[in-house]
CSV table of C-alpha atoms in Angstrom, one decimal:
chain,number,residue,atom,x,y,z
A,1,LYS,CA,-38.0,-29.0,172.7
A,2,ALA,CA,-35.1,-29.5,175.3
A,3,GLY,CA,-34.9,-32.2,177.2
A,4,VAL,CA,-34.3,-33.5,180.2
A,5,THR,CA,-31.7,-30.8,182.3
A,6,GLN,CA,-29.9,-31.6,184.9
A,7,THR,CA,-27.4,-29.6,187.4
A,8,PRO,CA,-24.6,-29.8,188.1
A,9,ARG,CA,-23.2,-32.5,186.0
A,10,TYR,CA,-19.8,-33.1,188.4
A,11,LEU,CA,-19.9,-32.6,191.8
A,12,ILE,CA,-17.5,-33.0,194.4
A,13,LYS,CA,-17.8,-33.1,198.2
A,14,THR,CA,-16.0,-34.3,201.0
A,15,ARG,CA,-17.9,-37.1,203.6
A,16,GLY,CA,-20.8,-35.5,206.0
A,17,GLN,CA,-21.6,-32.4,203.9
A,18,GLN,CA,-25.0,-32.9,202.1
A,19,VAL,CA,-25.2,-32.0,198.2
A,20,THR,CA,-29.1,-30.4,196.6
A,21,LEU,CA,-29.0,-32.0,192.8
A,22,SER,CA,-31.0,-30.1,190.2
A,23,CYS,CA,-33.5,-31.5,187.8
A,24,SER,CA,-35.8,-29.5,185.3
A,25,PRO,CA,-38.3,-32.1,183.1
A,26,ILE,CA,-39.4,-31.6,179.7
A,27,SER,CA,-42.1,-28.7,179.5
A,28,GLY,CA,-45.2,-30.2,180.6
A,29,HIS,CA,-43.9,-33.0,182.0
A,30,ARG,CA,-45.6,-33.3,185.4
A,31,SER,CA,-44.1,-36.5,186.7
A,32,VAL,CA,-40.0,-36.5,187.8
A,33,SER,CA,-38.3,-39.6,188.8
A,34,TRP,CA,-34.7,-39.7,190.2
A,35,TYR,CA,-32.3,-43.3,189.8
A,36,GLN,CA,-29.1,-43.6,191.2
A,37,GLN,CA,-27.2,-45.6,189.1
A,38,THR,CA,-23.3,-47.6,190.6
A,39,PRO,CA,-21.3,-49.9,189.1
A,40,GLY,CA,-22.0,-52.5,192.0
A,41,GLN,CA,-25.9,-51.5,192.1
A,42,GLY,CA,-26.6,-50.6,189.0
A,43,LEU,CA,-29.9,-48.8,188.8
A,44,GLN,CA,-31.5,-48.0,191.6
A,45,PHE,CA,-34.7,-46.1,191.7
A,46,LEU,CA,-34.5,-43.1,194.5
A,47,PHE,CA,-38.2,-41.4,193.9
A,48,GLU,CA,-41.2,-40.6,192.3
A,49,TYR,CA,-42.2,-37.0,192.4
A,50,PHE,CA,-46.1,-36.0,190.7
A,51,SER,CA,-47.8,-32.5,190.7
A,52,GLU,CA,-45.8,-31.7,193.6
A,53,THR,CA,-46.5,-35.0,195.5
A,54,GLN,CA,-44.0,-38.1,196.1
A,55,ARG,CA,-46.0,-41.0,194.5
A,56,ASN,CA,-43.4,-43.3,194.9
A,57,LYS,CA,-40.7,-44.2,197.2
A,58,GLY,CA,-37.6,-46.6,196.5
A,59,ASN,CA,-35.4,-48.4,199.3
A,60,PHE,CA,-32.6,-45.9,200.6
A,61,PRO,CA,-32.4,-44.0,204.3
A,62,GLY,CA,-33.5,-41.0,204.6
A,63,ARG,CA,-30.8,-39.6,204.3
A,64,PHE,CA,-32.3,-39.4,200.6
A,65,SER,CA,-34.8,-37.0,200.0
A,66,GLY,CA,-36.6,-34.6,197.0
A,67,ARG,CA,-39.3,-32.4,196.4
A,68,GLN,CA,-40.5,-31.3,193.2
A,69,PHE,CA,-41.8,-27.6,193.2
A,70,SER,CA,-44.9,-25.7,190.4
A,71,ASN,CA,-43.5,-25.2,187.7
A,72,SER,CA,-42.6,-29.4,187.9
A,73,ARG,CA,-38.9,-29.1,188.6
A,74,SER,CA,-37.5,-31.0,190.8
A,75,GLU,CA,-34.5,-31.0,193.8
A,76,MET,CA,-32.9,-34.3,195.7
A,77,ASN,CA,-31.1,-33.7,198.7
A,78,VAL,CA,-28.6,-36.2,200.4
A,79,SER,CA,-26.8,-35.1,203.5
A,80,THR,CA,-24.5,-36.6,205.7
A,81,LEU,CA,-22.7,-37.8,202.6
A,82,GLU,CA,-20.8,-41.2,203.2
A,83,LEU,CA,-18.5,-42.5,200.4
A,84,GLY,CA,-20.7,-45.4,199.4
A,85,ASP,CA,-23.0,-41.9,197.9
A,86,SER,CA,-20.7,-41.6,195.2
A,87,ALA,CA,-22.9,-42.7,191.6
A,88,LEU,CA,-24.2,-40.9,189.0
A,89,TYR,CA,-27.7,-39.9,189.9
A,90,LEU,CA,-30.6,-39.6,186.4
A,91,CYS,CA,-33.5,-38.1,186.3
A,92,ALA,CA,-36.3,-38.9,184.2
A,93,SER,CA,-40.0,-37.3,183.5
A,94,SER,CA,-42.9,-38.3,181.9
A,95,LEU,CA,-45.9,-36.6,181.8
A,96,ARG,CA,-47.9,-38.7,183.9
A,97,ASP,CA,-48.2,-42.2,184.0
A,98,VAL,CA,-45.6,-45.3,183.0
A,99,GLU,CA,-47.3,-46.1,179.8
A,100,GLU,CA,-45.8,-42.5,178.2
A,101,THR,CA,-42.4,-42.3,177.7
A,102,GLN,CA,-39.7,-41.6,180.0
A,103,TYR,CA,-37.2,-39.1,179.4
A,104,PHE,CA,-33.9,-39.4,181.3
A,105,GLY,CA,-31.3,-36.6,181.8
A,106,PRO,CA,-27.1,-37.1,181.1
A,107,GLY,CA,-27.5,-37.2,185.6
A,108,THR,CA,-25.2,-35.6,187.8
A,109,ARG,CA,-21.7,-37.3,188.8
A,110,LEU,CA,-21.3,-37.3,192.2
A,111,LEU,CA,-18.2,-38.2,193.7
A,112,VAL,CA,-17.6,-37.9,197.7
A,113,LEU,CA,-14.3,-37.9,199.1
B,1,ALA,CA,-41.6,-57.9,193.9
B,2,GLN,CA,-40.5,-57.2,190.5
B,3,SER,CA,-36.8,-58.3,189.4
B,4,VAL,CA,-35.3,-58.3,185.7
B,5,THR,CA,-31.9,-60.5,184.9
B,6,GLN,CA,-29.9,-59.8,182.1
B,7,PRO,CA,-27.9,-63.2,181.9
B,8,ASP,CA,-25.0,-61.8,179.8
B,9,ILE,CA,-22.7,-58.5,181.4
B,10,HIS,CA,-20.5,-59.1,178.1
B,11,ILE,CA,-22.0,-59.1,174.5
B,12,THR,CA,-19.1,-58.9,171.3
B,13,VAL,CA,-20.7,-59.4,167.8
B,14,SER,CA,-19.6,-58.4,164.5
B,15,GLU,CA,-20.7,-55.4,162.6
B,16,GLY,CA,-23.2,-56.7,160.1
B,17,ALA,CA,-24.1,-59.6,162.6
B,18,SER,CA,-26.8,-60.7,164.2
B,19,LEU,CA,-27.3,-59.1,167.8
B,20,GLU,CA,-29.9,-60.6,170.5
B,21,LEU,CA,-30.0,-59.6,174.1
B,22,ARG,CA,-31.9,-61.7,177.0
B,23,CYS,CA,-33.7,-60.5,179.7
B,24,ASN,CA,-36.4,-62.4,181.8
B,25,TYR,CA,-38.0,-60.2,184.2
B,26,SER,CA,-40.2,-61.2,187.7
B,27,TYR,CA,-43.4,-59.8,187.7
B,28,GLY,CA,-47.1,-60.5,189.7
B,29,ALA,CA,-49.1,-59.1,187.2
B,30,THR,CA,-48.7,-58.1,183.4
B,31,PRO,CA,-45.7,-56.3,182.9
B,32,TYR,CA,-44.8,-52.8,181.1
B,33,LEU,CA,-41.6,-54.1,179.9
B,34,PHE,CA,-38.6,-52.3,178.7
B,35,TRP,CA,-35.6,-51.4,176.8
B,36,TYR,CA,-33.2,-47.9,177.3
B,37,VAL,CA,-29.6,-48.1,175.6
B,38,GLN,CA,-27.2,-45.5,177.3
B,39,SER,CA,-23.6,-45.0,175.5
B,40,PRO,CA,-20.4,-43.7,177.6
B,41,GLY,CA,-21.2,-40.0,180.1
B,42,GLN,CA,-25.2,-40.4,178.9
B,43,GLY,CA,-28.5,-40.2,180.2
B,44,LEU,CA,-30.8,-43.2,178.9
B,45,GLN,CA,-32.5,-43.9,176.0
B,46,LEU,CA,-35.7,-45.7,175.5
B,47,LEU,CA,-35.6,-47.5,173.0
B,48,LEU,CA,-39.1,-49.9,172.7
B,49,LYS,CA,-41.7,-50.9,175.2
B,50,TYR,CA,-44.3,-53.7,175.5
B,51,PHE,CA,-47.5,-52.8,177.6
B,52,SER,CA,-50.2,-54.6,175.7
B,53,GLY,CA,-50.7,-56.4,172.7
B,54,ASP,CA,-49.1,-57.5,169.8
B,55,THR,CA,-45.8,-59.1,171.4
B,56,LEU,CA,-43.6,-58.1,168.7
B,57,VAL,CA,-43.1,-54.5,169.4
B,58,GLN,CA,-40.7,-52.1,167.0
B,59,GLY,CA,-38.5,-50.1,167.9
B,60,ILE,CA,-36.0,-47.2,167.1
B,61,LYS,CA,-32.7,-47.5,165.3
B,62,GLY,CA,-34.4,-50.9,163.8
B,63,PHE,CA,-34.5,-52.7,167.3
B,64,GLU,CA,-37.6,-54.8,168.1
B,65,ALA,CA,-38.0,-57.3,171.1
B,66,GLU,CA,-40.4,-60.5,171.4
B,67,PHE,CA,-42.8,-61.0,175.0
B,68,LYS,CA,-43.1,-64.4,175.7
B,69,ARG,CA,-44.8,-64.3,178.7
B,70,SER,CA,-44.5,-68.2,179.3
B,71,GLN,CA,-40.6,-67.7,179.6
B,72,SER,CA,-41.3,-64.5,180.9
B,73,SER,CA,-38.8,-63.5,178.8
B,74,PHE,CA,-38.4,-59.6,176.9
B,75,ASN,CA,-35.6,-59.9,174.3
B,76,LEU,CA,-33.7,-57.5,172.6
B,77,ARG,CA,-33.3,-58.3,168.6
B,78,LYS,CA,-31.5,-56.6,166.0
B,79,PRO,CA,-30.9,-58.2,162.4
B,80,SER,CA,-27.6,-56.3,161.7
B,81,VAL,CA,-25.2,-54.8,163.8
B,82,HIS,CA,-23.7,-51.5,162.7
B,83,TRP,CA,-20.9,-49.5,165.0
B,84,SER,CA,-22.5,-47.4,167.0
B,85,ASP,CA,-24.6,-49.6,168.4
B,86,ALA,CA,-21.8,-50.2,170.7
B,87,ALA,CA,-23.6,-49.4,174.5
B,88,GLU,CA,-24.9,-50.8,177.3
B,89,TYR,CA,-28.6,-52.0,177.0
B,90,PHE,CA,-30.8,-52.5,180.1
B,91,CYS,CA,-34.0,-54.5,180.3
B,92,ALA,CA,-36.4,-52.8,183.0
B,93,VAL,CA,-40.4,-54.0,184.2
B,94,GLY,CA,-42.7,-51.6,185.7
B,95,GLY,CA,-46.9,-51.6,186.4
B,96,MET,CA,-49.2,-49.7,186.6
B,97,GLU,CA,-49.6,-50.1,190.5
B,98,TYR,CA,-45.6,-48.6,190.4
B,99,GLY,CA,-46.0,-45.5,189.1
B,100,ASN,CA,-43.1,-44.8,187.4
B,101,LYS,CA,-41.2,-46.4,188.9
B,102,LEU,CA,-39.2,-49.3,186.9
B,103,VAL,CA,-36.5,-51.8,188.0
B,104,PHE,CA,-33.4,-52.1,185.9
B,105,GLY,CA,-31.7,-55.0,184.8
B,106,ALA,CA,-28.0,-55.0,185.5
B,107,GLY,CA,-27.7,-54.0,182.3
B,108,THR,CA,-25.3,-56.4,179.1
B,109,ILE,CA,-22.3,-54.4,177.3
B,110,LEU,CA,-22.4,-54.6,173.8
B,111,ARG,CA,-19.1,-54.3,171.7
B,112,VAL,CA,-18.8,-54.2,167.2
B,113,LYS,CA,-16.1,-55.7,166.7
B,114,SER,CA,-15.1,-54.4,162.8
């Protein structure tokens, strides 16, 4: 079956702009989590959505937001982009809980100029 | 709070040699522990996971890990490394009360020399 897909794969934005990233989970998966990966901070949890509700949130400013649709597809939005937001953004999907395997997508690489 | 330490940033091993990647965690309750691998330009792939039961866990690609509660460790091992194992390896910890949130270590880059 198809894996987790993320679009776009690459993105270049300028400071102050906003960006929306999309994640399509594996069919049947209801949980989608988002992570930011940077060389300096490593992999950091942004938030998790389950059945259209935010179930968990990491320690990121309010400029980072997300949502999940009824088909489990998820989007994350970053407003007022800063240079430090340049990162690989990974999304992961699973059936429901942490006991089930989380499958990661290939990521969206965002460059903020 | 959860935390994970991977003390080795880089490790180089010869092809065919054995491998051990170290991971120490901090977690107040019973941890759920994971090892993921990331190849350049790719997402993360789960190698193995530990929730409970047998403390020696077998994973994909010939990897295994041993949970040692007394040492708060979950080290990854492979008896014979192949050149295709060159990648970055991440240890992660989670728990029932955190949903699917995982806390990752900084990663260990494995280089394999022929």
